[in-house]
Structures are given as structure tokens and as C-alpha cells.
Amino acid sequence: MASFGNFTHAIVRGIPASLVREALRSSFCEVDLAAAQHQLQLHIGTLKDELGLQVVELLADESLPDCVFVEDCAVVCGDTALITRPGAPSRRKETEAMKSALQELNLNIVEMEDDTATLDGGDVLFTGREFFVGLSKRTNQRGAEILAWAFKDFPVSTLPVFEGLHLKSFCSMAGPDLIAFGSSEPAQKTLKILQQSGQVLLHCTPEEYPNSAKVFETLKDHLLFPVSNSEMSKVDGGLSCCSVLISKTGS
Ligand code: CIR
């Protein structure tokens, strides 16, 4: 069973000179290639020397200006690696080198073969217990469904991305059970939806069980749904008796 953290390896990729002029961007900014290379080297040094990870370094490809952003090409959880179908057509070939590197690491490879699906790894947040997938300019519902099918052991919820490129443009795991969220209004709107999607409690009404209801009301992050069950309880039925809950992943 996977958990958050406990990483052993990292895959990174060099920066092609074509990034300067041709990488996708939402507004034009001049990139200093030498400074970018230097920053990437420091980043890789931290992964290797400070964190002790085994780092696999893929070569830059001049025909793929965005290839340094390897996160978007694969989602790895436990021994399974889902090769994505990036939302930007100019980025789709980036997955080839990623797939080979993940095969070399003996991971079980799952590919997105549906050409209506799009998914960027930047839209995938794994908490250790569940996945959240941002529906963004780059990731669609079908992409999220295929992710749910690939990682059947975990619940998957989708979240709208109201601004920016990806879900993880404004949030990230900051430790086990800790998600850091941006303070912008669209980020906070997504956070509200995340909180609601994760913490839902159906419970008997305060009229039926006043002491229990008082306890539930202290759960500030839960969305509470009081439901009357007084008639069923006359024939020994509890609230959970009246439904069979199923978490079906994929289609
Ligand atoms: C793009 O627009 O696709 C790239 N210029 C940036 C991708 C960044 N991806 C990420 O942070 N996961």
C-alpha cells in the first residue's frame, strides 16, 4: 500500500535551449537559460545529496521545449506508473522517454490509450489516502476516470481549477495529512470544495439523538447531513442499514 512520502528515486530531465523561445507560457517573460540550468542543478543536488534519492537524469530534447517539466508525464503510486496524455499536444511526445525510464525501474506501466482523455501530472494531488484530480485547461474528466481505473485501491475526487495552469499551481502536499493551499480567492474556492468532498457525515437528527448531534457539530471540517431515522429505528434499523455504499472507480 502506498503512502505519502518515503521516496527512493526521482526522474528529472535537462532543459533544452528551445525552452527560452518555445516553451508554453501564459504571458511572455524572458528566460535566462544559464540561470535556469544553474537552478535545476541545485535542485537535483538537493534531491541527491540532501535527500539521498537515486536520481535518473533524462537528456533534454530540443524538439520538446517543455520537457524539463517531467511531473506532467507520469503519475507514480506504489509500483504502478500511469503514463499520462498531456493536455497540450506539443507535450505529448515527452512521455516516451519517461515511459522508458519507468520501465527501467521495473514499475508496472499503465498507458492512457483513449485519445479523448487528457491528464497532466500537475493536476494530480496524492495525499497517501486518496487522489484529487484538478479539472483544468489541461486535464479532463476522462483523464481523471482513467487515473481512477489505474489506481483502483484509492478513492479519486475531481476538483475544479478556477485559475492558473494546474491544481498544484496553488496547492501541494506539505507532509503527511498536510496540504498547503494558496490564499488567492480561486485557490480558497477549490479548498472549500476539497473540504466538502472529503468530509461528509450523515447522522441522525438532533431531535432523535441530541447528545450525539452536539458532538458532531464540533467537527468543523465536516459537512453534516442530519437525516431522520425514527421510524426505521422502531424496527431496529440504524441509519447505515438503509443503503449499500459502493465506490466504483473507472467506467
Ligand atoms: C506548460 O505550460 O505546459 C509548461 N510551460 C509548464 C508546465 C508546468 N508543469 C507543472 O508544474 N507540473
PDB file of C-alpha atoms and ligand atoms in Angstrom:
ATOM      1  CA  MET A   1       0.000   0.000   0.000  1.00  0.00           C
ATOM      2  CA  ALA A   2       1.431   3.378  -0.996  1.00  0.00           C
ATOM      3  CA  SER A   3       1.738   6.248   1.438  1.00  0.00           C
ATOM      4  CA  PHE A   4       2.729   9.881   1.132  1.00  0.00           C
ATOM      5  CA  GLY A   5       6.495  10.456   1.054  1.00  0.00           C
ATOM      6  CA  ASN A   6       9.132   7.755   1.592  1.00  0.00           C
ATOM      7  CA  PHE A   7      10.608   8.350  -1.849  1.00  0.00           C
ATOM      8  CA  THR A   8      13.683   6.471  -3.116  1.00  0.00           C
ATOM      9  CA  HIS A   9      14.117   7.691  -6.698  1.00  0.00           C
ATOM     10  CA  ALA A  10      13.486  10.808  -8.742  1.00  0.00           C
ATOM     11  CA  ILE A  11      13.380  11.262 -12.516  1.00  0.00           C
ATOM     12  CA  VAL A  12      14.458  14.634 -13.863  1.00  0.00           C
ATOM     13  CA  ARG A  13      15.198  15.929 -17.348  1.00  0.00           C
ATOM     14  CA  GLY A  14      17.568  18.539 -18.744  1.00  0.00           C
ATOM     15  CA  ILE A  15      16.488  21.915 -20.085  1.00  0.00           C
ATOM     16  CA  PRO A  16      16.625  22.345 -23.864  1.00  0.00           C
ATOM     17  CA  ALA A  17      17.726  25.743 -25.227  1.00  0.00           C
ATOM     18  CA  SER A  18      14.395  25.803 -27.101  1.00  0.00           C
ATOM     19  CA  LEU A  19      12.646  26.425 -23.747  1.00  0.00           C
ATOM     20  CA  VAL A  20      13.686  30.070 -23.940  1.00  0.00           C
ATOM     21  CA  ARG A  21      11.621  30.875 -27.029  1.00  0.00           C
ATOM     22  CA  GLU A  22       9.218  27.982 -27.452  1.00  0.00           C
ATOM     23  CA  ALA A  23       8.083  26.724 -24.043  1.00  0.00           C
ATOM     24  CA  LEU A  24       4.367  27.284 -23.455  1.00  0.00           C
ATOM     25  CA  ARG A  25       3.554  30.193 -21.157  1.00  0.00           C
ATOM     26  CA  SER A  26       0.517  32.202 -20.147  1.00  0.00           C
ATOM     27  CA  SER A  27       2.304  35.555 -20.510  1.00  0.00           C
ATOM     28  CA  PHE A  28       5.573  36.443 -22.165  1.00  0.00           C
ATOM     29  CA  CYS A  29       8.622  36.522 -19.889  1.00  0.00           C
ATOM     30  CA  GLU A  30      12.301  36.401 -20.874  1.00  0.00           C
ATOM     31  CA  VAL A  31      14.016  33.241 -19.531  1.00  0.00           C
ATOM     32  CA  ASP A  32      17.744  33.288 -18.672  1.00  0.00           C
ATOM     33  CA  LEU A  33      18.830  29.817 -19.824  1.00  0.00           C
ATOM     34  CA  ALA A  34      22.101  29.745 -17.854  1.00  0.00           C
ATOM     35  CA  ALA A  35      20.300  30.749 -14.644  1.00  0.00           C
ATOM     36  CA  ALA A  36      17.614  28.113 -15.270  1.00  0.00           C
ATOM     37  CA  GLN A  37      20.304  25.426 -15.793  1.00  0.00           C
ATOM     38  CA  HIS A  38      22.029  26.501 -12.581  1.00  0.00           C
ATOM     39  CA  GLN A  39      18.789  26.377 -10.591  1.00  0.00           C
ATOM     40  CA  LEU A  40      17.978  22.918 -11.959  1.00  0.00           C
ATOM     41  CA  GLN A  41      21.442  21.663 -10.974  1.00  0.00           C
ATOM     42  CA  LEU A  42      20.941  22.942  -7.410  1.00  0.00           C
ATOM     43  CA  HIS A  43      17.507  21.299  -7.327  1.00  0.00           C
ATOM     44  CA  ILE A  44      18.956  17.959  -8.493  1.00  0.00           C
ATOM     45  CA  GLY A  45      21.805  18.326  -5.973  1.00  0.00           C
ATOM     46  CA  THR A  46      19.255  18.708  -3.169  1.00  0.00           C
ATOM     47  CA  LEU A  47      17.372  15.576  -4.278  1.00  0.00           C
ATOM     48  CA  LYS A  48      20.608  13.588  -4.394  1.00  0.00           C
ATOM     49  CA  ASP A  49      22.792  14.944  -1.628  1.00  0.00           C
ATOM     50  CA  GLU A  50      20.316  16.200   0.956  1.00  0.00           C
ATOM     51  CA  LEU A  51      17.503  13.691   0.459  1.00  0.00           C
ATOM     52  CA  GLY A  52      19.579  10.706  -0.646  1.00  0.00           C
ATOM     53  CA  LEU A  53      17.393   9.901  -3.647  1.00  0.00           C
ATOM     54  CA  GLN A  54      18.659   7.972  -6.644  1.00  0.00           C
ATOM     55  CA  VAL A  55      18.217  10.435  -9.457  1.00  0.00           C
ATOM     56  CA  VAL A  56      17.663   9.334 -13.059  1.00  0.00           C
ATOM     57  CA  GLU A  57      18.574  12.220 -15.377  1.00  0.00           C
ATOM     58  CA  LEU A  58      16.950  12.149 -18.816  1.00  0.00           C
ATOM     59  CA  LEU A  59      18.536  14.104 -21.634  1.00  0.00           C
ATOM     60  CA  ALA A  60      16.932  17.306 -22.807  1.00  0.00           C
ATOM     61  CA  ASP A  61      15.262  17.133 -26.225  1.00  0.00           C
ATOM     62  CA  GLU A  62      15.430  20.315 -28.326  1.00  0.00           C
ATOM     63  CA  SER A  63      12.236  19.334 -30.143  1.00  0.00           C
ATOM     64  CA  LEU A  64      10.346  19.310 -26.808  1.00  0.00           C
ATOM     65  CA  PRO A  65      10.723  22.795 -25.284  1.00  0.00           C
ATOM     66  CA  ASP A  66       8.752  21.935 -22.125  1.00  0.00           C
ATOM     67  CA  CYS A  67      10.423  18.567 -21.475  1.00  0.00           C
ATOM     68  CA  VAL A  68      12.036  19.662 -18.187  1.00  0.00           C
ATOM     69  CA  PHE A  69       8.525  19.613 -16.593  1.00  0.00           C
ATOM     70  CA  VAL A  70       8.559  15.838 -16.142  1.00  0.00           C
ATOM     71  CA  GLU A  71       5.839  15.840 -13.497  1.00  0.00           C
ATOM     72  CA  ASP A  72       3.203  16.195 -16.191  1.00  0.00           C
ATOM     73  CA  CYS A  73       4.178  12.962 -17.987  1.00  0.00           C
ATOM     74  CA  ALA A  74       3.533  10.334 -15.330  1.00  0.00           C
ATOM     75  CA  VAL A  75       1.762   9.644 -12.048  1.00  0.00           C
ATOM     76  CA  VAL A  76       3.557   7.074  -9.912  1.00  0.00           C
ATOM     77  CA  CYS A  77       1.980   5.490  -6.855  1.00  0.00           C
ATOM     78  CA  GLY A  78       3.367   2.339  -5.284  1.00  0.00           C
ATOM     79  CA  ASP A  79       4.579   0.066  -8.076  1.00  0.00           C
ATOM     80  CA  THR A  80       2.233   1.486 -10.693  1.00  0.00           C
ATOM     81  CA  ALA A  81       3.127   4.254 -13.120  1.00  0.00           C
ATOM     82  CA  LEU A  82       0.407   5.835 -15.209  1.00  0.00           C
ATOM     83  CA  ILE A  83       1.819   7.430 -18.333  1.00  0.00           C
ATOM     84  CA  THR A  84      -0.326  10.491 -18.924  1.00  0.00           C
ATOM     85  CA  ARG A  85      -1.695  12.044 -22.084  1.00  0.00           C
ATOM     86  CA  PRO A  86      -0.689  15.695 -21.574  1.00  0.00           C
ATOM     87  CA  GLY A  87      -3.323  18.287 -22.412  1.00  0.00           C
ATOM     88  CA  ALA A  88      -1.015  20.322 -24.658  1.00  0.00           C
ATOM     89  CA  PRO A  89      -0.457  18.454 -27.956  1.00  0.00           C
ATOM     90  CA  SER A  90       3.106  19.876 -28.196  1.00  0.00           C
ATOM     91  CA  ARG A  91       3.964  17.989 -24.998  1.00  0.00           C
ATOM     92  CA  ARG A  92       2.627  14.517 -25.817  1.00  0.00           C
ATOM     93  CA  LYS A  93       5.946  13.068 -27.050  1.00  0.00           C
ATOM     94  CA  GLU A  94       7.583  13.924 -23.718  1.00  0.00           C
ATOM     95  CA  THR A  95       6.024  10.766 -22.302  1.00  0.00           C
ATOM     96  CA  GLU A  96       8.186   8.429 -24.424  1.00  0.00           C
ATOM     97  CA  ALA A  97      11.445   8.968 -22.510  1.00  0.00           C
ATOM     98  CA  MET A  98       9.514   8.935 -19.229  1.00  0.00           C
ATOM     99  CA  LYS A  99       7.920   5.593 -20.060  1.00  0.00           C
ATOM    100  CA  SER A 100      11.333   4.029 -20.835  1.00  0.00           C
ATOM    101  CA  ALA A 101      12.807   5.353 -17.583  1.00  0.00           C
ATOM    102  CA  LEU A 102       9.911   3.976 -15.540  1.00  0.00           C
ATOM    103  CA  GLN A 103      10.166   0.612 -17.294  1.00  0.00           C
ATOM    104  CA  GLU A 104      13.870   0.517 -16.380  1.00  0.00           C
ATOM    105  CA  LEU A 105      12.793   0.914 -12.752  1.00  0.00           C
ATOM    106  CA  ASN A 106      10.554  -2.154 -13.157  1.00  0.00           C
ATOM    107  CA  LEU A 107       7.330  -0.331 -12.444  1.00  0.00           C
ATOM    108  CA  ASN A 108       4.018  -1.602 -13.808  1.00  0.00           C
ATOM    109  CA  ILE A 109       3.209   0.708 -16.671  1.00  0.00           C
ATOM    110  CA  VAL A 110      -0.355   1.754 -17.477  1.00  0.00           C
ATOM    111  CA  GLU A 111      -0.911   3.892 -20.557  1.00  0.00           C
ATOM    112  CA  MET A 112      -3.766   6.225 -21.460  1.00  0.00           C
ATOM    113  CA  GLU A 113      -4.922   4.830 -24.730  1.00  0.00           C
ATOM    114  CA  ASP A 114      -8.134   6.848 -25.031  1.00  0.00           C
ATOM    115  CA  ASP A 115      -7.423   9.811 -27.280  1.00  0.00           C
ATOM    116  CA  THR A 116     -10.293  11.823 -25.796  1.00  0.00           C
ATOM    117  CA  ALA A 117      -8.546  11.757 -22.383  1.00  0.00           C
ATOM    118  CA  THR A 118      -6.100  14.395 -21.194  1.00  0.00           C
ATOM    119  CA  LEU A 119      -4.216  14.452 -17.904  1.00  0.00           C
ATOM    120  CA  ASP A 120      -1.205  16.460 -16.707  1.00  0.00           C
ATOM    121  CA  GLY A 121       0.573  15.216 -13.574  1.00  0.00           C
ATOM    122  CA  GLY A 122       0.475  18.815 -12.317  1.00  0.00           C
ATOM    123  CA  ASP A 123      -3.254  18.303 -11.784  1.00  0.00           C
ATOM    124  CA  VAL A 124      -2.834  15.217  -9.589  1.00  0.00           C
ATOM    125  CA  LEU A 125      -2.524  15.527  -5.813  1.00  0.00           C
ATOM    126  CA  PHE A 126      -1.966  12.254  -3.932  1.00  0.00           C
ATOM    127  CA  THR A 127      -2.444  12.553  -0.181  1.00  0.00           C
ATOM    128  CA  GLY A 128      -1.383   8.997   0.709  1.00  0.00           C
ATOM    129  CA  ARG A 129      -5.017   8.015   1.180  1.00  0.00           C
ATOM    130  CA  GLU A 130      -6.751   9.446  -1.869  1.00  0.00           C
ATOM    131  CA  PHE A 131      -6.234  11.292  -5.138  1.00  0.00           C
ATOM    132  CA  PHE A 132      -7.569  14.714  -6.027  1.00  0.00           C
ATOM    133  CA  VAL A 133      -7.558  15.499  -9.742  1.00  0.00           C
ATOM    134  CA  GLY A 134      -7.920  19.092 -10.930  1.00  0.00           C
ATOM    135  CA  LEU A 135     -10.131  19.611 -13.949  1.00  0.00           C
ATOM    136  CA  SER A 136      -8.217  22.330 -15.741  1.00  0.00           C
ATOM    137  CA  LYS A 137      -7.290  23.597 -19.178  1.00  0.00           C
ATOM    138  CA  ARG A 138      -5.038  20.523 -19.433  1.00  0.00           C
ATOM    139  CA  THR A 139      -6.943  17.727 -17.636  1.00  0.00           C
ATOM    140  CA  ASN A 140     -10.436  16.453 -18.377  1.00  0.00           C
ATOM    141  CA  GLN A 141     -12.969  14.131 -16.736  1.00  0.00           C
ATOM    142  CA  ARG A 142     -11.957  11.174 -18.911  1.00  0.00           C
ATOM    143  CA  GLY A 143      -8.338  11.619 -17.815  1.00  0.00           C
ATOM    144  CA  ALA A 144      -9.483  11.532 -14.167  1.00  0.00           C
ATOM    145  CA  GLU A 145     -11.555   8.394 -14.844  1.00  0.00           C
ATOM    146  CA  ILE A 146      -8.559   6.583 -16.311  1.00  0.00           C
ATOM    147  CA  LEU A 147      -6.456   7.591 -13.300  1.00  0.00           C
ATOM    148  CA  ALA A 148      -9.157   6.137 -11.014  1.00  0.00           C
ATOM    149  CA  TRP A 149      -9.089   2.925 -13.032  1.00  0.00           C
ATOM    150  CA  ALA A 150      -5.267   2.736 -12.848  1.00  0.00           C
ATOM    151  CA  PHE A 151      -5.177   3.263  -9.061  1.00  0.00           C
ATOM    152  CA  LYS A 152      -8.196   1.208  -8.012  1.00  0.00           C
ATOM    153  CA  ASP A 153      -7.127   0.967  -4.364  1.00  0.00           C
ATOM    154  CA  PHE A 154      -7.686   4.687  -3.750  1.00  0.00           C
ATOM    155  CA  PRO A 155     -10.696   6.985  -3.887  1.00  0.00           C
ATOM    156  CA  VAL A 156     -10.411   9.685  -6.546  1.00  0.00           C
ATOM    157  CA  SER A 157     -12.265  13.020  -6.443  1.00  0.00           C
ATOM    158  CA  THR A 158     -12.157  15.781  -9.012  1.00  0.00           C
ATOM    159  CA  LEU A 159     -11.802  19.468  -8.167  1.00  0.00           C
ATOM    160  CA  PRO A 160     -12.327  22.483 -10.420  1.00  0.00           C
ATOM    161  CA  VAL A 161      -9.246  24.590 -11.188  1.00  0.00           C
ATOM    162  CA  PHE A 162     -10.548  28.147 -11.430  1.00  0.00           C
ATOM    163  CA  GLU A 163      -7.263  29.903 -12.180  1.00  0.00           C
ATOM    164  CA  GLY A 164      -3.708  29.139 -13.254  1.00  0.00           C
ATOM    165  CA  LEU A 165      -2.397  26.151 -15.120  1.00  0.00           C
ATOM    166  CA  HIS A 166      -2.815  23.191 -12.778  1.00  0.00           C
ATOM    167  CA  LEU A 167      -4.314  22.130  -9.429  1.00  0.00           C
ATOM    168  CA  LYS A 168      -0.803  22.051  -7.983  1.00  0.00           C
ATOM    169  CA  SER A 169      -0.137  25.591  -9.233  1.00  0.00           C
ATOM    170  CA  PHE A 170      -1.784  26.623  -5.949  1.00  0.00           C
ATOM    171  CA  CYS A 171      -1.590  23.631  -3.609  1.00  0.00           C
ATOM    172  CA  SER A 172       0.791  20.853  -2.698  1.00  0.00           C
ATOM    173  CA  MET A 173       1.352  18.162  -0.092  1.00  0.00           C
ATOM    174  CA  ALA A 174       3.473  19.648   2.692  1.00  0.00           C
ATOM    175  CA  GLY A 175       3.747  16.458   4.781  1.00  0.00           C
ATOM    176  CA  PRO A 176       1.541  13.537   5.789  1.00  0.00           C
ATOM    177  CA  ASP A 177      -2.027  14.815   6.336  1.00  0.00           C
ATOM    178  CA  LEU A 178      -0.937  18.367   5.465  1.00  0.00           C
ATOM    179  CA  ILE A 179      -1.896  20.179   2.268  1.00  0.00           C
ATOM    180  CA  ALA A 180      -0.565  23.707   1.705  1.00  0.00           C
ATOM    181  CA  PHE A 181      -3.075  25.876  -0.162  1.00  0.00           C
ATOM    182  CA  GLY A 182      -2.631  29.315  -1.730  1.00  0.00           C
ATOM    183  CA  SER A 183      -4.509  32.258  -0.263  1.00  0.00           C
ATOM    184  CA  SER A 184      -5.948  33.618  -3.537  1.00  0.00           C
ATOM    185  CA  GLU A 185      -9.721  33.631  -3.855  1.00  0.00           C
ATOM    186  CA  PRO A 186      -9.886  30.940  -6.590  1.00  0.00           C
ATOM    187  CA  ALA A 187      -7.497  28.721  -4.588  1.00  0.00           C
ATOM    188  CA  GLN A 188      -9.657  29.086  -1.474  1.00  0.00           C
ATOM    189  CA  LYS A 189     -12.766  28.269  -3.525  1.00  0.00           C
ATOM    190  CA  THR A 190     -11.152  24.989  -4.602  1.00  0.00           C
ATOM    191  CA  LEU A 191     -10.090  24.314  -0.991  1.00  0.00           C
ATOM    192  CA  LYS A 192     -13.729  24.658   0.186  1.00  0.00           C
ATOM    193  CA  ILE A 193     -14.811  22.100  -2.395  1.00  0.00           C
ATOM    194  CA  LEU A 194     -11.974  19.769  -1.360  1.00  0.00           C
ATOM    195  CA  GLN A 195     -13.001  20.009   2.292  1.00  0.00           C
ATOM    196  CA  GLN A 196     -16.601  19.279   1.409  1.00  0.00           C
ATOM    197  CA  SER A 197     -15.759  16.398  -0.882  1.00  0.00           C
ATOM    198  CA  GLY A 198     -13.614  14.716   1.728  1.00  0.00           C
ATOM    199  CA  GLN A 199     -15.569  15.068   4.943  1.00  0.00           C
ATOM    200  CA  VAL A 200     -19.225  14.252   4.803  1.00  0.00           C
ATOM    201  CA  LEU A 201     -21.248  12.848   7.690  1.00  0.00           C
ATOM    202  CA  LEU A 202     -24.849  11.673   7.544  1.00  0.00           C
ATOM    203  CA  HIS A 203     -26.167  11.402  11.070  1.00  0.00           C
ATOM    204  CA  CYS A 204     -29.461  11.061  12.947  1.00  0.00           C
ATOM    205  CA  THR A 205     -31.233  14.301  13.752  1.00  0.00           C
ATOM    206  CA  PRO A 206     -30.687  16.264  16.999  1.00  0.00           C
ATOM    207  CA  GLU A 207     -34.346  15.531  17.868  1.00  0.00           C
ATOM    208  CA  GLU A 208     -33.552  11.815  17.918  1.00  0.00           C
ATOM    209  CA  TYR A 209     -30.049  11.873  19.443  1.00  0.00           C
ATOM    210  CA  PRO A 210     -29.319  15.301  20.969  1.00  0.00           C
ATOM    211  CA  ASN A 211     -26.057  14.270  22.658  1.00  0.00           C
ATOM    212  CA  SER A 212     -24.608  12.733  19.514  1.00  0.00           C
ATOM    213  CA  ALA A 213     -25.598  15.757  17.417  1.00  0.00           C
ATOM    214  CA  LYS A 214     -23.733  18.053  19.847  1.00  0.00           C
ATOM    215  CA  VAL A 215     -20.576  16.005  19.306  1.00  0.00           C
ATOM    216  CA  PHE A 216     -20.943  16.022  15.520  1.00  0.00           C
ATOM    217  CA  GLU A 217     -21.368  19.789  15.486  1.00  0.00           C
ATOM    218  CA  THR A 218     -17.861  20.173  16.902  1.00  0.00           C
ATOM    219  CA  LEU A 219     -16.462  18.622  13.668  1.00  0.00           C
ATOM    220  CA  LYS A 220     -15.735  21.908  11.953  1.00  0.00           C
ATOM    221  CA  ASP A 221     -14.348  20.470   8.703  1.00  0.00           C
ATOM    222  CA  HIS A 222     -17.257  18.119   8.089  1.00  0.00           C
ATOM    223  CA  LEU A 223     -20.317  18.742   6.017  1.00  0.00           C
ATOM    224  CA  LEU A 224     -23.143  17.470   8.255  1.00  0.00           C
ATOM    225  CA  PHE A 225     -26.358  15.970   6.910  1.00  0.00           C
ATOM    226  CA  PRO A 226     -28.922  15.229   9.638  1.00  0.00           C
ATOM    227  CA  VAL A 227     -31.330  12.534   8.400  1.00  0.00           C
ATOM    228  CA  SER A 228     -34.439  11.340  10.295  1.00  0.00           C
ATOM    229  CA  ASN A 229     -34.476   7.642  11.059  1.00  0.00           C
ATOM    230  CA  SER A 230     -37.029   7.440  13.858  1.00  0.00           C
ATOM    231  CA  GLU A 231     -39.450   5.131  12.047  1.00  0.00           C
ATOM    232  CA  MET A 232     -36.793   2.605  10.960  1.00  0.00           C
ATOM    233  CA  SER A 233     -35.349   2.558  14.472  1.00  0.00           C
ATOM    234  CA  LYS A 234     -38.726   1.232  15.732  1.00  0.00           C
ATOM    235  CA  VAL A 235     -37.898  -1.981  13.879  1.00  0.00           C
ATOM    236  CA  ASP A 236     -34.218  -1.937  14.953  1.00  0.00           C
ATOM    237  CA  GLY A 237     -32.892  -0.260  11.817  1.00  0.00           C
ATOM    238  CA  GLY A 238     -29.913   2.082  12.154  1.00  0.00           C
ATOM    239  CA  LEU A 239     -29.079   4.813   9.648  1.00  0.00           C
ATOM    240  CA  SER A 240     -26.470   2.773   7.820  1.00  0.00           C
ATOM    241  CA  CYS A 241     -28.948  -0.098   7.345  1.00  0.00           C
ATOM    242  CA  CYS A 242     -30.770   1.655   4.569  1.00  0.00           C
ATOM    243  CA  SER A 243     -28.074   1.860   1.931  1.00  0.00           C
ATOM    244  CA  VAL A 244     -25.268  -0.135   0.423  1.00  0.00           C
ATOM    245  CA  LEU A 245     -22.408   2.248  -0.413  1.00  0.00           C
ATOM    246  CA  ILE A 246     -20.163   1.463  -3.328  1.00  0.00           C
ATOM    247  CA  SER A 247     -17.044   3.206  -4.501  1.00  0.00           C
ATOM    248  CA  LYS A 248     -16.815   2.307  -8.118  1.00  0.00           C
ATOM    249  CA  THR A 249     -13.768   3.556  -9.953  1.00  0.00           C
ATOM    250  CA  GLY A 250     -13.439   3.968 -13.684  1.00  0.00           C
ATOM    251  CA  SER A 251     -16.331   3.291 -16.039  1.00  0.00           C
TER     252      SER A 251
HETATM  253  C1  CIR B   1       3.373  24.216 -19.752  1.00  0.00           C
HETATM  254  O1  CIR B   1       2.673  25.206 -19.980  1.00  0.00           O
HETATM  255  O2  CIR B   1       2.978  23.080 -20.002  1.00  0.00           O
HETATM  256  C2  CIR B   1       4.775  24.419 -19.185  1.00  0.00           C
HETATM  257  N1  CIR B   1       5.335  25.621 -19.693  1.00  0.00           N
HETATM  258  C3  CIR B   1       4.762  24.451 -17.683  1.00  0.00           C
HETATM  259  C4  CIR B   1       4.337  23.139 -17.080  1.00  0.00           C
HETATM  260  C5  CIR B   1       4.497  23.132 -15.593  1.00  0.00           C
HETATM  261  N2  CIR B   1       4.060  21.885 -15.061  1.00  0.00           N
HETATM  262  C6  CIR B   1       3.995  21.601 -13.755  1.00  0.00           C
HETATM  263  O3  CIR B   1       4.303  22.427 -12.924  1.00  0.00           O
HETATM  264  N3  CIR B   1       3.529  20.397 -13.391  1.00  0.00           N
END
